[in-house]
Each structure stands twice: as structure tokens, then as C-alpha cells.
Amino acid sequence: MSNFNDFNNPQVAKLPKHLRQFIVDQHYEKYTPIDQAVWRYVMRQNYSYLKQVAYYPYIKGLQRAGLSIERIPDLQNMNDNLGKLGWGAVTVDGFIPPSAFMEYQAYRVLVIAADIRQINHIEYTPAPDIIHESAGHAPIIADPDYNNYLSYFGSIGTKAMFSARDFELYEAIRHLSILKEAIGVNPLEIEKAEANLQHLAENLGEPSEMALLSRLHWWTVEYGLIGSLDDPKIYGAGLLSSIGESASCRNPEVKKIPYTIDAINYNYDITKPQPYLFVTETFQNLIDVLEQFADTMAFRRGGAESIKKAIDCKNVATAVYSSGLQVSGIFTTMGVDASGQLSFLKTTGGTALAAAAKQLEGHSKFYHKDGFSSPVGKLKDADKPLEEFSADELTTLGIAEGKKADFTFESGIHVKGRVTRILRHEEKTILIVMEDCTVRESDGNVLFQPEWGTYDMAVGEKIVSVFNGAADKDAFEENTYVSTKHTEKIVYDEATQNLHKIYAKVRSVREQEQGEGELPALFKYLQQDYPADWLCALEILEIVFHRKLFPELETEIRLYLQQKAEKQVAYKKLITDGLYVIEHPVTQLITEEDL
């Protein structure tokens, strides 16, 4: 982004450029009066109900995150408040790739979808929206144990290896969520997208680290419960932001399972209510399970199995030598010795070398534009790894700039050439640069020959870590994958624009406490021209009920809504819940303890 707005928030300001590419402007002015009414309805319902079942005092969390029950949050205000908690927030266009989402979490920045659900999806939407992200994730950020878990999860998730099929699944999920929030989409197109998503989900093959980690994220951050199996509290954002599922999830039909590492074996469907949920006793247990899974990941295990994951990924990954050298590129080939230990690795295309996440001077992906290859292992008959030899010890062995050197590895790989440069980092040798160099395997197969140019030999006894992405992402100029499919931007017809004006007028009457005389005419207009509407009628009823205005109008609206609830099942719970909150106002539920 050329004009990057960090909202004067330190966490947002730290975002690297490869993450900034996902950020879009909030454009607060695009939220319609109906959007504002949807926010207010959901938030009033949330507080009325979640006050009893949410883990963290909901209204306290809302206020600390800079959120209001009355209107959609402004990103600047959120950042001003979240900054006090060590977090920030940015808006994006719908779903972003899991690896990028995780990295935002690691930077302690909430990713908030700029759009808001349509009124016909007011209870639940499969698409990320500002209700889910801000009213779901943000309030519980105020809990220090939870926000530590969230950022730690992000730091682990950033390193997770993914497969090429994960991208296909991501695109399918994003496509379906966009269709479901668009207006006038052919139902057959949605059915086709659902079938495609189901097919991909069922044919992923062996799930990648990212796929398994996404399950842990789903069953905790999105749909987690905490406490006892008999009476757990809600902390997952997907539940906190769904006025339908936050209630239905407590039904006995929804199986409650103790949260353990076994949760990685449970897949999920974003388009349907969850048939089971996981309950953790404490947030510390979440960290314990995450640690247990992290111990199986390539970034902690290294070796041949981890390079194999990098090859399967078919995207940029980083292998870390025991010397500290980091090789970032697309891995295509590896060699193993007779004992199954990694002996050789090879990348294709632009590859960069780094140490401590800082690209080595002269070793960008443009210099190694055709790939990189090097042995891995100890030298034959050496009493210690090559990287452990001091500069003086290397000289004693005849390994010095300007001199010819001959290396034979335990694997049988033989490297012979004239040393032109030796790079060391934190008292370890990490790279030996040679001219007139030949590299051969024990069977005589040539891996490198002099006419190919300069040979850069990585130094390291083993590969200790392999992780997703480049070591120095910004220097690598890594363009994290950005979908070409964008969320639908709704164009409103004249009738809908007129409905917006009615909603705006009702809000003005409520907030300005004047203009009540127009309410009877506004309700009649709704009845005649907008028979599908129920929310604006509720808002008019709320005003006349609390201000004791127009008793006949109040009776008429109640009867109108009750009949609508009886005739149209889809509206029954929405109207019933709306009537309850009118008669049990949220403002009267706020206690000193909440604040």
C-alpha cells in the first residue's frame, strides 16, 4: 500500500510489507442504515444473552476494545483502544490465506473483514464480516491469558507447512462465502460451489501442518468452550458473533468433547452449525496442546522428513542448517544416505540465503535465480561438524581464501575447488564460496561442475528446522498469495435506498429524541412497500414502547410482528428475541461489575 495508515498504533506500524498488501480501507461511509441496524440488533442480542454464557465479561471486553453496541466500530477508535492492550486492527477483503492470517496474529493485529453480513444472514454467515471479527475476537482480547495464546498461536501458525491443495481449499471456501453474501446469485451456483468445497475437503489426502493447525484454531479461537463439560462458557469468536449458534451450541445434541491434541483429527464445515465442540478447562491447556502439536512440526523437527514436507508444499519454504544458515526457495530434490539421514538438498528458481532472518549480502533470490544445491552433513573422519571449526582451525586444515580445498562428506559427496570466500555468523562457518568447483556423489554422479560458475557450499551438519515462507520475507520481496476473487460490492436499487432512508429516520428519532410524530407514517410506509421487513418495525416499536407514545400504534406493531413470526418461521426467533430485548433493555443489564 502506497499510503499505509498505521492508525498511530505500534502493532500495526510493525506490519511488514508482504502483509500490508491485504489491507483495504474500511470506507465507513459505505455502511448503510440497515447495516447499522443489523450491528445494533446483533450486539444487543449478544449482550443480553452472552452476559450469562460468555467466558469474559462481554460489555467490559467491548468497551476495552473500543466497541459500541449502538453502531459499527470505526477502525481508528478500535486501534486507539486495542493499542492499550498491546494489539491493533486492520480491515481486509473477506478471507485471506491461513498463513497470512496467522502471521497477523503473531504481530498482535486483528484482521477484520470490512464488510458486514446482510440482514438475511443476521444470525450466521459463513463469510468473515465485521461482526464476527470485531464483536467476536476483540472483546476477549482484554483477557491476558487468551491474547497471549492468540499471538503465540500466530507465531506457530506462521511457520506451518502447507500443501498445494490447501490453496485450492482456501479458494473454494472464499468463493463459496462470497457467493453466499452476494445478492441475486443463482442457487444452483451456490450448490455447485458447495459440492466443489465438499469434494476438495474429502480429497485433500494427508493433511498438511497448516490444515491440522487450522483445525486446532477452529476448535479453540473460533468455536472454543471453556470450563466444565456440563456447563462450559463461550470464548470462541464464531460462537460469540453468532446469535443463533451461541444459543444452539449449548443444546445437549451438540456433543461436548474435552479438548486435547485429538482435536486435529476432527475436520469442520464452515457452512453448517457444528455438531460437536471442544471444551478446555483452562487457557493454559490450549497452550499445552499447541506445544504438543508444534513438537511434531517441521520447524522443530528438521531432517529429511521436513524437507519432504517442503517439497510437497511446492511453494517457498526455508531450511535452516545447524550452522544458522537459512536457505529460502522452492525445494525440489533431496538426497539421503544409507542410514536415511539427509545428505543433499536442492531448490529451483529464485533462492535466497540468510542468517538470523537477515538476508546475506550478495545472496538474494536474483543472484541464485536458477536455484541452489548443497550437501548436508559432517566431513568424513572429522571429530566435529565443519561449522564448529574456528577460523584458525580451518586454516590449519588448509581451508582458506585463495587456496584449493577438498571436502569429502560422510555421505560420500565430494566437493573440490578453490576457496574465494568464507562466511561466518556468530562464530560459526555458514558458507564457503568456491571457484573451479566440482561436486560429485559417491557413485560419480555430477552435481556441480566448474563451467556452471561460482559454487556456494552451505555448511551444516544437519537441517534443524524447516518452515513456511522466506527467512527474510521483505528482502525476498515475497508476495504472499492474494486471491483474484473479490467480495461483491452491492449496488442498491431505488426501493432499497428509500428503505435506507426510513431506517435512518428511525435512528435519528431514537438518538435525537425528536420527530416522533413521523413514526406512524413510517410504519405504514413499511407495511405497504416493505412487507418483508421486520427489523425496522422492531426499532419503531422500541421507541414507542419506552417513550409511552401512540398506544394504538404499539398494539398494531406488536400484532403485525407476531403475525409475521407465526407465518414466516425464518423470522420467528429473530422477532421473539427482538421483543425480549425491547422489554428487557440492555442498558438496564449493565452492572458495576461489568464496567
Coordinates of C-alpha atoms in Angstrom, one line a residue:
M1 CA 0.0 0.0 0.0
S2 CA 1.5 3.3 -1.0
N3 CA -0.3 5.4 1.6
F4 CA -0.1 2.9 4.5
N5 CA -2.2 4.1 7.5
D6 CA -0.9 2.6 10.8
F7 CA -3.6 4.4 12.8
N8 CA -0.8 5.6 15.2
N9 CA -0.9 2.0 16.5
P10 CA 2.6 0.5 17.2
Q11 CA 1.5 -3.1 16.4
V12 CA 0.0 -2.0 13.0
A13 CA 3.1 0.0 12.3
K14 CA 5.3 -3.1 12.7
L15 CA 3.5 -5.0 9.9
P16 CA 5.9 -5.9 7.1
K17 CA 5.1 -5.0 3.5
H18 CA 4.2 -8.6 2.5
L19 CA 1.2 -8.4 5.0
R20 CA 0.2 -4.8 4.2
Q21 CA -0.9 -5.9 0.7
F22 CA -4.0 -7.5 2.1
I23 CA -5.2 -4.3 3.9
V24 CA -8.1 -2.4 2.5
D25 CA -9.7 0.9 3.6
Q26 CA -12.7 0.5 5.8
H27 CA -14.7 3.1 4.0
Y28 CA -17.0 3.7 7.0
E29 CA -19.4 5.8 4.8
K30 CA -20.4 2.7 2.8
Y31 CA -22.2 1.2 5.8
T32 CA -25.9 1.7 5.2
P33 CA -28.6 2.5 7.9
I34 CA -29.7 -1.2 7.6
D35 CA -26.1 -2.3 8.2
Q36 CA -26.0 -0.1 11.3
A37 CA -29.3 -1.6 12.5
V38 CA -28.0 -5.1 11.9
W39 CA -25.0 -4.4 14.0
R40 CA -27.1 -2.9 16.8
Y41 CA -29.6 -5.8 16.8
V42 CA -26.8 -8.4 16.9
M43 CA -24.9 -6.6 19.6
R44 CA -28.0 -6.1 21.8
Q45 CA -28.9 -9.8 21.4
N46 CA -25.3 -10.8 22.1
Y47 CA -25.0 -8.8 25.3
S48 CA -28.5 -9.8 26.5
Y49 CA -27.6 -13.5 26.1
L50 CA -23.8 -13.7 26.3
K51 CA -23.8 -11.8 29.6
Q52 CA -24.7 -15.2 31.1
V53 CA -22.7 -17.6 29.0
A54 CA -19.6 -15.8 27.7
Y55 CA -16.3 -16.6 29.5
Y56 CA -15.2 -13.0 29.6
P57 CA -17.5 -10.1 30.8
Y58 CA -18.8 -9.1 27.4
I59 CA -19.5 -5.5 27.9
K60 CA -16.2 -4.9 29.6
G61 CA -14.4 -6.5 26.7
L62 CA -16.4 -4.5 24.2
Q63 CA -15.5 -1.2 25.9
R64 CA -11.8 -2.0 26.3
A65 CA -11.7 -2.9 22.6
G66 CA -13.3 0.4 21.6
L67 CA -16.6 -1.2 20.5
S68 CA -20.1 0.1 20.9
I69 CA -23.4 -1.7 21.0
E70 CA -25.0 1.2 19.1
R71 CA -23.0 1.4 15.9
I72 CA -20.4 -0.3 13.7
P73 CA -16.9 0.3 15.1
D74 CA -14.6 2.8 13.4
L75 CA -11.1 1.3 12.9
Q76 CA -9.3 4.3 14.3
N77 CA -11.2 4.1 17.5
M78 CA -10.6 0.4 17.8
N79 CA -6.9 0.9 17.3
D80 CA -6.8 3.6 19.9
N81 CA -8.3 1.2 22.4
L82 CA -6.6 -2.0 21.3
G83 CA -3.3 -0.3 21.4
K84 CA -3.7 0.0 25.2
L85 CA -3.9 -3.8 25.2
G86 CA -0.8 -4.3 23.0
W87 CA -2.9 -5.1 19.9
G88 CA -4.0 -3.4 16.7
A89 CA -6.6 -3.9 13.9
V90 CA -6.8 -3.7 10.1
T91 CA -9.6 -4.3 7.6
V92 CA -9.3 -6.8 4.7
D93 CA -11.4 -8.1 1.9
G94 CA -13.0 -11.3 3.1
F95 CA -11.0 -14.5 3.8
I96 CA -7.2 -14.2 3.5
P97 CA -4.8 -17.2 3.2
P98 CA -4.4 -19.0 6.6
S99 CA -0.6 -18.4 6.6
A100 CA -1.1 -14.6 6.3
F101 CA -3.9 -14.7 8.9
M102 CA -1.6 -16.5 11.4
E103 CA 1.2 -14.0 10.8
Y104 CA -1.1 -11.1 11.6
Q105 CA -1.9 -12.8 14.9
A106 CA 1.8 -13.2 15.6
Y107 CA 2.1 -9.4 15.1
R108 CA -0.9 -9.0 17.5
V109 CA -3.0 -7.4 14.9
L110 CA -6.7 -8.4 14.4
V111 CA -7.7 -9.0 10.9
I112 CA -11.2 -7.6 10.4
A113 CA -13.3 -8.1 7.3
A114 CA -14.6 -4.7 6.3
D115 CA -18.0 -6.0 5.1
I116 CA -21.0 -6.7 7.3
R117 CA -23.5 -9.5 6.8
Q118 CA -26.7 -9.0 5.1
I119 CA -29.9 -8.9 7.1
N120 CA -31.0 -12.2 5.7
H121 CA -27.8 -13.7 7.3
I122 CA -28.2 -11.8 10.5
E123 CA -27.9 -15.0 12.7
Y124 CA -24.9 -16.5 11.0
T125 CA -22.8 -16.0 7.9
P126 CA -20.0 -18.3 6.5
A127 CA -18.3 -15.2 5.3
P128 CA -16.0 -13.3 7.6
D129 CA -17.6 -9.9 8.5
I130 CA -17.0 -7.0 10.9
I131 CA -19.4 -8.5 13.4
H132 CA -17.5 -11.8 13.6
E133 CA -14.1 -10.3 13.7
S134 CA -14.7 -7.3 16.0
A135 CA -17.6 -8.4 18.2
G136 CA -16.2 -12.0 18.3
H137 CA -12.5 -11.7 18.6
A138 CA -11.9 -8.2 20.0
P139 CA -13.8 -8.3 23.4
I140 CA -11.9 -11.3 24.7
I141 CA -8.5 -9.7 23.7
A142 CA -8.8 -8.0 27.1
D143 CA -8.1 -11.3 28.8
P144 CA -4.3 -11.5 29.1
D145 CA -4.1 -15.3 29.1
Y146 CA -6.2 -15.6 26.0
N147 CA -4.5 -12.8 24.0
N148 CA -1.1 -14.5 24.8
Y149 CA -2.5 -17.7 23.4
L150 CA -3.8 -16.0 20.3
S151 CA -0.4 -14.3 19.4
Y152 CA 1.5 -17.5 20.3
F153 CA -0.7 -19.5 18.0
G154 CA 0.0 -17.0 15.3
S155 CA 3.7 -17.4 15.7
I156 CA 3.4 -21.1 15.4
G157 CA 1.0 -21.0 12.5
T158 CA 3.3 -18.7 10.6
K159 CA 5.8 -21.5 10.4
A160 CA 3.3 -24.2 9.4
M161 CA 4.0 -26.0 6.1
F162 CA 1.0 -26.2 3.7
S163 CA 0.3 -28.2 0.6
A164 CA -0.7 -27.0 -2.9
R165 CA -4.2 -28.4 -2.2
D166 CA -4.6 -26.2 0.9
F167 CA -4.7 -23.3 -1.6
E168 CA -7.4 -24.9 -3.6
L169 CA -9.4 -25.5 -0.5
Y170 CA -8.9 -21.8 0.6
E171 CA -10.0 -20.5 -2.8
A172 CA -13.1 -22.8 -2.6
I173 CA -14.0 -21.6 0.9
R174 CA -13.5 -18.0 -0.2
H175 CA -15.6 -18.4 -3.3
L176 CA -18.5 -20.0 -1.5
S177 CA -18.5 -17.4 1.2
I178 CA -18.6 -14.6 -1.4
L179 CA -21.5 -16.2 -3.2
K180 CA -23.5 -16.7 0.0
E181 CA -23.2 -13.0 0.8
A182 CA -23.9 -11.7 -2.7
I183 CA -27.3 -10.6 -3.9
G184 CA -29.3 -12.3 -6.7
V185 CA -26.9 -15.4 -7.0
N186 CA -28.4 -18.4 -8.7
P187 CA -29.0 -21.1 -6.1
L188 CA -27.5 -23.7 -8.5
E189 CA -24.3 -21.7 -8.5
I190 CA -24.1 -21.9 -4.7
E191 CA -24.9 -25.7 -4.8
K192 CA -22.1 -26.2 -7.3
A193 CA -19.7 -24.2 -5.1
E194 CA -20.7 -26.3 -2.0
A195 CA -20.2 -29.5 -3.9
N196 CA -16.8 -28.4 -5.0
L197 CA -15.8 -27.5 -1.5
Q198 CA -17.0 -30.8 -0.1
H199 CA -15.2 -32.7 -2.8
L200 CA -11.9 -30.9 -2.1
A201 CA -12.3 -31.3 1.7
E202 CA -12.9 -35.1 1.2
N203 CA -9.9 -35.5 -1.1
L204 CA -7.2 -33.5 0.5
G205 CA -5.1 -36.6 1.1
E206 CA -2.7 -36.5 4.0
P207 CA -3.5 -33.1 5.8
S208 CA -0.6 -30.6 5.9
E209 CA 0.6 -29.0 9.0
M210 CA -1.4 -25.9 8.2
A211 CA -4.6 -28.0 7.7
L212 CA -4.1 -29.7 11.1
L213 CA -3.3 -26.4 12.8
S214 CA -6.3 -24.8 11.2
R215 CA -8.4 -27.4 12.9
L216 CA -6.9 -26.5 16.3
H217 CA -7.6 -22.9 15.5
W218 CA -11.2 -23.6 14.6
W219 CA -11.9 -25.7 17.7
T220 CA -10.4 -23.0 20.0
V221 CA -10.1 -19.5 18.7
E222 CA -13.3 -19.8 16.6
Y223 CA -15.5 -22.3 18.3
G224 CA -14.0 -22.9 21.7
L225 CA -15.7 -23.5 25.0
I226 CA -14.0 -23.3 28.4
G227 CA -14.9 -24.7 31.8
S228 CA -16.7 -27.9 32.7
L229 CA -18.3 -30.3 30.2
D230 CA -21.6 -29.8 31.9
D231 CA -21.7 -26.0 31.9
P232 CA -19.0 -24.6 29.7
K233 CA -18.6 -20.9 28.8
I234 CA -18.1 -19.5 25.3
Y235 CA -14.9 -17.9 24.2
G236 CA -14.7 -18.8 20.5
A237 CA -15.3 -15.8 18.2
G238 CA -17.5 -17.8 15.8
L239 CA -19.9 -18.5 18.7
L240 CA -19.7 -15.1 20.2
S241 CA -20.7 -13.5 16.9
S242 CA -23.5 -15.8 16.0
I243 CA -26.7 -15.1 17.8
G244 CA -28.1 -18.4 16.5
E245 CA -25.2 -20.8 17.3
S246 CA -24.3 -19.1 20.6
A247 CA -27.6 -20.4 21.9
S248 CA -27.9 -23.7 20.0
C249 CA -24.3 -24.8 20.9
R250 CA -25.5 -25.3 24.5
N251 CA -28.1 -27.9 23.5
P252 CA -27.3 -31.4 24.6
E253 CA -27.5 -32.5 20.9
V254 CA -24.2 -30.7 20.4
K255 CA -21.6 -33.1 21.8
K256 CA -19.1 -31.6 24.2
I257 CA -15.6 -33.2 24.0
P258 CA -12.6 -32.5 26.3
Y259 CA -10.0 -30.5 24.3
T260 CA -6.8 -32.5 23.6
I261 CA -4.4 -33.0 20.8
D262 CA -7.0 -35.4 19.4
A263 CA -8.9 -32.3 18.0
I264 CA -6.6 -32.4 15.0
N265 CA -8.5 -35.5 13.8
Y266 CA -11.8 -33.6 13.6
N267 CA -12.5 -31.7 10.4
Y268 CA -15.0 -28.9 10.2
D269 CA -17.6 -27.4 7.8
I270 CA -17.8 -23.6 7.8
T271 CA -21.2 -23.7 6.1
K272 CA -23.1 -25.5 8.9
P273 CA -23.6 -25.4 12.7
Q274 CA -21.0 -27.5 14.4
P275 CA -22.3 -31.0 15.5
Y276 CA -19.7 -31.1 18.3
L277 CA -17.5 -28.7 20.2
F278 CA -14.4 -28.9 22.4
V279 CA -14.1 -27.8 26.0
T280 CA -10.9 -26.8 27.6
E281 CA -10.6 -26.4 31.3
T282 CA -8.1 -23.5 31.1
F283 CA -6.4 -21.4 28.5
Q284 CA -3.1 -22.9 29.7
N285 CA -4.4 -26.3 28.4
L286 CA -4.7 -24.6 24.9
I287 CA -1.0 -23.7 25.0
D288 CA -0.1 -27.2 26.2
V289 CA -1.9 -28.8 23.3
L290 CA -0.4 -26.3 20.9
E291 CA 3.1 -27.1 22.2
Q292 CA 2.4 -30.8 21.8
F293 CA 1.4 -30.3 18.2
A294 CA 4.3 -27.9 17.5
D295 CA 6.7 -30.6 18.6
T296 CA 5.6 -32.6 15.5
M297 CA 6.1 -29.7 13.1
A298 CA 8.9 -29.3 10.6
F299 CA 10.2 -26.1 12.1
R300 CA 11.1 -28.1 15.3
R301 CA 12.0 -31.5 13.8
G302 CA 14.1 -30.7 10.8
G303 CA 15.8 -33.5 8.9
A304 CA 14.7 -35.4 5.8
E305 CA 11.0 -35.7 6.8
S306 CA 10.8 -31.9 7.0
I307 CA 12.5 -31.3 3.6
K308 CA 9.9 -33.8 2.2
K309 CA 7.1 -31.5 3.5
A310 CA 8.8 -28.5 1.9
I311 CA 9.0 -30.4 -1.5
D312 CA 5.3 -31.3 -1.2
C313 CA 4.5 -27.7 -0.4
K314 CA 5.6 -26.5 -3.9
N315 CA 5.9 -23.0 -2.5
V316 CA 8.7 -21.0 -0.9
A317 CA 10.0 -22.6 2.3
T318 CA 13.1 -22.1 4.4
A319 CA 15.5 -24.8 5.6
V320 CA 17.8 -23.9 8.5
Y321 CA 21.2 -25.6 8.8
S322 CA 22.7 -26.3 12.2
S323 CA 25.2 -23.6 11.5
G324 CA 22.5 -21.0 11.3
L325 CA 22.4 -20.6 7.5
Q326 CA 18.9 -20.2 6.2
V327 CA 18.0 -21.3 2.6
S328 CA 14.7 -20.0 1.2
G329 CA 13.3 -21.2 -2.0
I330 CA 11.1 -23.9 -3.6
F331 CA 12.6 -27.3 -2.7
T332 CA 12.5 -29.9 -5.4
T333 CA 15.1 -32.6 -4.5
M334 CA 16.8 -34.2 -1.6
G335 CA 19.3 -36.9 -1.0
V336 CA 19.6 -39.3 1.9
D337 CA 22.5 -41.6 3.0
A338 CA 22.4 -45.3 3.7
S339 CA 21.1 -44.6 7.3
G340 CA 18.3 -42.4 6.0
Q341 CA 19.9 -39.1 7.1
L342 CA 19.6 -36.1 4.8
S343 CA 22.7 -35.7 2.7
F344 CA 21.8 -33.1 0.0
L345 CA 19.1 -30.6 -0.9
K346 CA 18.2 -28.7 -4.0
T347 CA 15.8 -25.8 -4.8
T348 CA 14.6 -24.4 -8.1
G349 CA 14.2 -20.8 -9.2
G350 CA 15.0 -17.8 -7.1
T351 CA 16.6 -18.8 -3.8
A352 CA 17.9 -16.5 -1.0
L353 CA 20.4 -17.2 1.8
A354 CA 20.1 -15.6 5.2
A355 CA 21.2 -15.8 8.8
A356 CA 19.1 -14.8 11.8
A357 CA 16.3 -13.8 9.4
K358 CA 18.5 -11.3 7.7
Q359 CA 19.4 -11.9 4.0
L360 CA 23.1 -12.3 3.4
E361 CA 24.6 -9.5 1.2
G362 CA 25.0 -10.7 -2.4
H363 CA 22.8 -13.8 -1.9
S364 CA 19.4 -12.6 -2.9
K365 CA 16.9 -14.7 -5.0
F366 CA 18.1 -12.7 -8.0
Y367 CA 21.7 -13.9 -7.5
H368 CA 20.6 -17.5 -7.0
K369 CA 17.9 -17.1 -9.7
D370 CA 18.3 -20.7 -11.0
G371 CA 18.2 -22.4 -7.6
F372 CA 20.6 -23.6 -5.0
S373 CA 22.0 -27.0 -4.0
S374 CA 24.4 -28.2 -1.3
P375 CA 25.5 -31.1 0.8
V376 CA 24.3 -31.6 4.3
G377 CA 26.3 -33.5 7.0
K378 CA 29.7 -34.0 8.6
L379 CA 33.0 -34.4 6.8
K380 CA 34.4 -37.9 6.7
D381 CA 36.7 -38.7 9.7
A382 CA 36.1 -35.3 11.2
D383 CA 35.8 -35.1 15.0
K384 CA 33.3 -32.4 14.9
P385 CA 30.9 -30.6 12.4
L386 CA 32.6 -28.3 9.9
E387 CA 30.7 -25.3 11.2
E388 CA 32.3 -25.7 14.6
F389 CA 35.8 -25.3 13.3
S390 CA 37.3 -21.9 14.2
A391 CA 38.9 -19.7 11.6
D392 CA 42.4 -20.8 12.8
E393 CA 41.4 -24.5 12.7
L394 CA 40.1 -24.1 9.1
T395 CA 43.4 -22.5 8.1
T396 CA 45.3 -25.4 9.8
L397 CA 43.2 -27.8 7.6
G398 CA 44.2 -25.8 4.5
I399 CA 40.7 -24.3 4.2
A400 CA 41.5 -20.6 3.5
E401 CA 40.6 -17.9 0.9
G402 CA 42.7 -18.3 -2.2
K403 CA 43.6 -21.9 -1.5
K404 CA 42.3 -25.2 -3.0
A405 CA 40.1 -27.3 -0.7
D406 CA 38.9 -30.8 -0.9
F407 CA 35.8 -31.9 1.1
T408 CA 34.5 -35.5 1.4
F409 CA 31.3 -35.9 3.4
E410 CA 30.3 -38.9 5.4
S411 CA 27.6 -39.4 2.8
G412 CA 30.2 -39.9 0.1
I413 CA 29.6 -36.5 -1.6
H414 CA 32.9 -35.0 -2.7
V415 CA 33.5 -31.2 -3.2
K416 CA 36.7 -29.9 -4.7
G417 CA 37.5 -26.3 -5.7
R418 CA 39.3 -23.0 -4.9
V419 CA 38.0 -21.1 -1.9
T420 CA 37.3 -17.5 -2.6
R421 CA 35.3 -16.6 0.5
I422 CA 34.4 -18.0 3.9
L423 CA 31.3 -16.5 5.6
R424 CA 30.9 -16.9 9.4
H425 CA 28.0 -15.9 11.6
E426 CA 28.0 -15.9 15.4
E427 CA 31.4 -17.8 15.5
K428 CA 30.2 -20.5 13.1
T429 CA 31.1 -21.1 9.5
I430 CA 27.9 -21.0 7.4
L431 CA 29.0 -20.7 3.8
I432 CA 32.1 -21.5 1.7
V433 CA 32.3 -19.9 -1.7
M434 CA 34.4 -21.7 -4.4
E435 CA 35.5 -21.3 -8.0
D436 CA 36.6 -24.1 -10.4
C437 CA 34.4 -26.4 -8.3
T438 CA 33.2 -29.9 -8.9
V439 CA 30.7 -31.7 -6.7
R440 CA 30.1 -35.5 -7.1
E441 CA 28.2 -38.2 -5.4
S442 CA 29.9 -41.4 -4.3
D443 CA 28.7 -43.1 -7.5
G444 CA 30.3 -40.5 -9.7
N445 CA 27.1 -38.6 -10.5
V446 CA 28.0 -35.0 -11.1
L447 CA 26.0 -32.4 -9.0
F448 CA 28.0 -29.3 -10.0
Q449 CA 30.8 -28.6 -12.4
P450 CA 33.3 -25.7 -12.9
E451 CA 31.6 -24.2 -16.1
W452 CA 28.4 -23.6 -14.1
G453 CA 30.2 -20.7 -12.3
T454 CA 30.6 -20.0 -8.6
Y455 CA 29.6 -22.7 -6.1
D456 CA 28.2 -21.7 -2.8
M457 CA 28.5 -24.6 -0.4
A458 CA 26.2 -24.4 2.6
V459 CA 27.9 -25.6 5.9
G460 CA 26.0 -27.5 8.5
E461 CA 25.9 -31.0 10.0
K462 CA 22.1 -31.2 9.7
I463 CA 18.9 -29.4 8.9
V464 CA 17.4 -28.4 12.2
S465 CA 14.3 -26.6 11.1
V466 CA 12.1 -26.1 8.0
F467 CA 9.3 -23.6 7.9
N468 CA 6.9 -21.9 5.5
G469 CA 7.9 -18.8 3.6
A470 CA 11.2 -17.0 3.3
A471 CA 13.5 -16.3 6.2
D472 CA 13.8 -12.5 5.4
K473 CA 10.4 -12.0 3.8
D474 CA 10.7 -8.4 2.9
A475 CA 14.2 -8.8 1.4
F476 CA 12.9 -11.8 -0.5
E477 CA 10.0 -9.5 -1.8
E478 CA 7.7 -12.4 -1.1
N479 CA 4.2 -11.7 -2.4
T480 CA 2.1 -13.8 -0.2
Y481 CA -0.7 -15.2 -2.3
V482 CA -3.6 -12.8 -2.8
S483 CA -6.9 -14.1 -4.3
T484 CA -8.1 -12.6 -7.5
K485 CA -11.7 -13.1 -6.4
H486 CA -13.1 -10.1 -4.6
T487 CA -16.2 -9.8 -2.4
E488 CA -19.3 -8.5 -4.1
K489 CA -19.9 -4.7 -3.8
I490 CA -23.7 -4.3 -3.6
V491 CA -25.4 -1.7 -5.8
Y492 CA -28.8 -0.7 -4.2
D493 CA -31.9 -0.1 -6.3
E494 CA -34.2 2.9 -5.6
A495 CA -36.6 0.9 -3.4
T496 CA -33.7 -0.2 -1.2
Q497 CA -32.3 3.3 -1.0
N498 CA -35.7 4.5 0.2
L499 CA -35.8 1.8 2.8
H500 CA -32.4 3.0 4.0
K501 CA -33.9 6.4 4.5
I502 CA -36.6 5.0 6.7
Y503 CA -34.0 3.2 8.9
A504 CA -32.0 6.4 9.1
K505 CA -35.0 8.4 10.1
V506 CA -36.0 5.9 12.8
R507 CA -32.4 6.0 14.2
S508 CA -32.5 9.8 14.2
V509 CA -35.8 9.8 16.1
R510 CA -34.2 7.4 18.7
E511 CA -31.0 9.3 19.1
Q512 CA -32.2 12.9 18.8
E513 CA -35.4 12.3 20.7
Q514 CA -37.4 14.4 18.3
G515 CA -39.6 13.7 15.2
E516 CA -41.7 11.0 17.0
G517 CA -44.7 12.3 15.1
E518 CA -43.4 10.7 11.9
L519 CA -43.4 7.2 13.3
P520 CA -47.0 6.2 12.5
A521 CA -46.5 7.3 8.8
L522 CA -43.1 5.5 8.7
F523 CA -44.6 2.2 10.0
K524 CA -47.5 2.5 7.4
Y525 CA -44.9 3.0 4.7
L526 CA -43.1 -0.2 5.8
Q527 CA -46.3 -2.2 5.8
Q528 CA -47.3 -1.1 2.3
D529 CA -44.0 -1.1 0.5
Y530 CA -41.6 -3.4 2.5
P531 CA -43.7 -6.3 3.8
A532 CA -40.5 -8.4 4.2
D533 CA -39.0 -6.0 6.7
W534 CA -39.2 -6.9 10.4
L535 CA -36.2 -5.1 11.9
C536 CA -37.2 -1.5 11.3
A537 CA -40.7 -2.4 12.7
L538 CA -39.0 -3.6 15.9
E539 CA -37.0 -0.4 16.1
I540 CA -40.1 1.7 15.9
L541 CA -41.8 -0.5 18.5
E542 CA -38.8 0.0 20.8
I543 CA -39.2 3.8 20.7
V544 CA -43.0 3.9 21.2
F545 CA -42.8 1.3 24.0
H546 CA -40.1 3.1 26.0
R547 CA -41.4 6.6 25.5
K548 CA -45.0 5.5 26.0
L549 CA -46.1 7.0 22.7
F550 CA -49.0 6.1 20.5
P551 CA -50.6 3.1 22.4
E552 CA -52.6 2.1 19.4
L553 CA -49.5 2.1 17.2
E554 CA -47.7 0.0 19.7
T555 CA -50.5 -2.6 19.7
E556 CA -50.6 -2.5 15.9
I557 CA -46.9 -3.1 15.5
R558 CA -46.9 -5.9 18.1
L559 CA -49.7 -7.7 16.3
Y560 CA -48.0 -7.2 12.9
L561 CA -44.8 -8.7 14.2
Q562 CA -46.5 -11.6 16.0
Q563 CA -48.4 -12.5 12.8
K564 CA -45.2 -12.3 10.8
A565 CA -43.4 -14.6 13.2
E566 CA -46.3 -17.1 13.0
K567 CA -46.5 -17.1 9.2
Q568 CA -42.8 -17.0 8.4
V569 CA -40.8 -19.4 10.5
A570 CA -37.4 -17.8 9.5
Y571 CA -38.4 -14.7 11.4
K572 CA -39.9 -16.3 14.5
K573 CA -36.8 -16.4 16.6
L574 CA -35.5 -13.1 15.4
I575 CA -38.7 -11.3 16.2
T576 CA -39.2 -13.1 19.5
D577 CA -35.6 -12.3 20.6
G578 CA -36.0 -8.7 19.5
L579 CA -39.2 -8.3 21.5
Y580 CA -37.4 -9.7 24.6
V581 CA -34.6 -7.2 24.4
I582 CA -37.1 -4.3 24.0
E583 CA -38.8 -5.4 27.2
H584 CA -35.5 -6.2 28.9
P585 CA -33.3 -3.3 27.7
V586 CA -29.6 -3.9 27.6
T587 CA -28.8 -0.6 29.3
Q588 CA -30.6 -1.9 32.4
L589 CA -28.5 -5.0 32.4
I590 CA -25.1 -3.3 32.8
T591 CA -23.8 -3.6 36.3
E592 CA -20.8 -2.1 38.1
E593 CA -19.1 -5.5 37.8
D594 CA -19.4 -5.3 34.0
L595 CA -17.7 -2.0 33.9

